[in-house]
Short mmCIF file of C-alpha atoms in Angstrom, two decimals:
data_model
loop_
_atom_site.label_atom_id
_atom_site.label_comp_id
_atom_site.label_asym_id
_atom_site.label_seq_id
_atom_site.Cartn_x
_atom_site.Cartn_y
_atom_site.Cartn_z
CA UNK R 20 0.00 0.00 0.00
CA UNK R 21 3.03 2.26 0.37
CA UNK R 22 1.71 3.50 3.70
CA UNK R 23 4.12 3.43 6.59
CA UNK R 24 3.16 1.56 9.74
CA UNK R 25 3.82 4.69 11.75
CA UNK R 26 1.30 6.71 9.74
CA UNK R 27 -1.28 3.96 10.03
CA UNK R 28 -0.73 3.62 13.80
CA UNK R 29 -1.10 7.38 14.24
CA UNK R 30 -4.33 7.39 12.24
CA UNK R 31 -5.76 4.49 14.25
CA UNK R 32 -4.83 6.18 17.54
CA UNK R 33 -6.51 9.40 16.42
CA UNK R 34 -9.69 7.54 15.41
CA UNK R 35 -9.69 5.65 18.70
CA UNK R 36 -9.13 8.84 20.70
CA UNK R 37 -12.34 10.36 19.34
CA UNK R 38 -14.33 7.15 19.74
CA UNK R 39 -14.79 6.24 16.08
CA UNK R 40 -12.99 2.91 16.44
CA UNK R 41 -11.90 0.68 19.30
CA UNK R 42 -8.74 -1.36 19.13
CA UNK R 43 -8.47 -4.82 20.68
CA UNK R 44 -4.90 -5.95 21.20
CA UNK R 45 -4.14 -8.87 18.93
CA UNK R 46 -7.62 -8.77 17.37
CA UNK R 47 -7.62 -5.60 15.28
CA UNK R 48 -9.53 -2.34 15.01
CA UNK R 49 -13.31 -2.20 14.96
CA UNK R 50 -15.69 0.62 14.04
CA UNK R 51 -17.64 1.80 17.07
CA UNK R 52 -21.41 2.15 17.07
CA UNK R 53 -21.53 5.77 15.88
CA UNK R 54 -23.58 7.62 13.28
CA UNK R 55 -22.43 9.74 10.34
CA UNK R 56 -23.00 13.02 12.19
CA UNK R 57 -20.80 11.95 15.09
CA UNK R 58 -18.06 10.82 12.73
CA UNK R 59 -18.21 14.09 10.76
CA UNK R 60 -17.96 16.15 13.97
CA UNK R 61 -14.88 14.26 15.09
CA UNK R 62 -13.15 14.23 11.72
CA UNK R 63 -13.75 17.86 10.71
CA UNK R 64 -10.66 19.16 12.61
CA UNK R 65 -8.52 16.80 10.53
CA UNK R 66 -9.36 18.84 7.45
CA UNK R 67 -7.68 21.89 8.99
CA UNK R 68 -4.18 20.59 8.32
CA UNK R 69 -1.23 22.61 9.49
CA UNK R 70 1.27 21.38 6.91
CA UNK R 71 1.70 19.50 3.66
CA UNK R 72 3.15 16.60 5.65
CA UNK R 73 -0.04 16.35 7.73
CA UNK R 74 -2.11 16.28 4.55
CA UNK R 75 0.13 13.58 3.04
CA UNK R 76 -0.26 11.46 6.19
CA UNK R 77 -4.03 11.84 6.00
CA UNK R 78 -4.06 10.79 2.34
CA UNK R 79 -1.92 7.74 3.15
CA UNK R 80 -4.16 6.76 6.06
CA UNK R 81 -7.27 7.18 3.90
CA UNK R 82 -5.77 4.94 1.22
CA UNK R 83 -5.02 2.27 3.79
CA UNK R 84 -8.54 2.40 5.23
CA UNK R 85 -10.19 2.33 1.80
CA UNK R 86 -8.14 -0.64 0.61
CA UNK R 87 -8.78 -2.41 3.90
CA UNK R 88 -12.53 -1.89 3.48
CA UNK R 89 -12.68 -3.72 0.13
CA UNK R 90 -13.25 -7.23 1.57
CA UNK R 91 -15.99 -5.85 3.84
CA UNK R 92 -17.67 -4.11 0.90
CA UNK R 93 -17.46 -7.15 -1.36
CA UNK R 94 -19.09 -9.40 1.24
CA UNK R 95 -22.04 -7.05 1.69
CA UNK R 96 -22.49 -5.69 -1.86
CA UNK R 97 -25.99 -6.36 -3.24
CA UNK R 98 -27.77 -5.95 -6.55
CA UNK R 99 -29.63 -3.02 -4.99
CA UNK R 100 -26.29 -1.34 -4.28
CA UNK R 101 -25.29 -1.79 -7.91
CA UNK R 102 -28.57 -0.27 -9.11
CA UNK R 103 -28.20 2.75 -6.79
CA UNK R 104 -24.63 3.33 -7.96
CA UNK R 105 -25.74 3.03 -11.59
CA UNK R 106 -28.48 5.66 -11.05
CA UNK R 107 -26.01 8.03 -9.39
CA UNK R 108 -23.55 7.64 -12.24
CA UNK R 109 -26.31 8.27 -14.79
CA UNK R 110 -27.38 11.46 -12.98
CA UNK R 111 -23.77 12.70 -12.97
CA UNK R 112 -23.60 12.21 -16.73
CA UNK R 113 -26.51 14.60 -17.34
#
């Protein structure tokens, strides 16, 4: 993924600190029972980056999370999801 372990650890610690995830030693990181509003409130300060390096770390962490989410998405992807995505793409083309 070309994301350093240090960057990933920092991102996980930050997400855990605001309650978005909880980390179980030896078992991994799990998303807490939070809603989209709560997540947005906690993540909004991250968008006020103080340096290019901070932004680069955020981009690397995002890439790691997105790639890590692929197996989860594949297991739960339905025909209804495909139809909704198709409609969205069609509306963007207009």
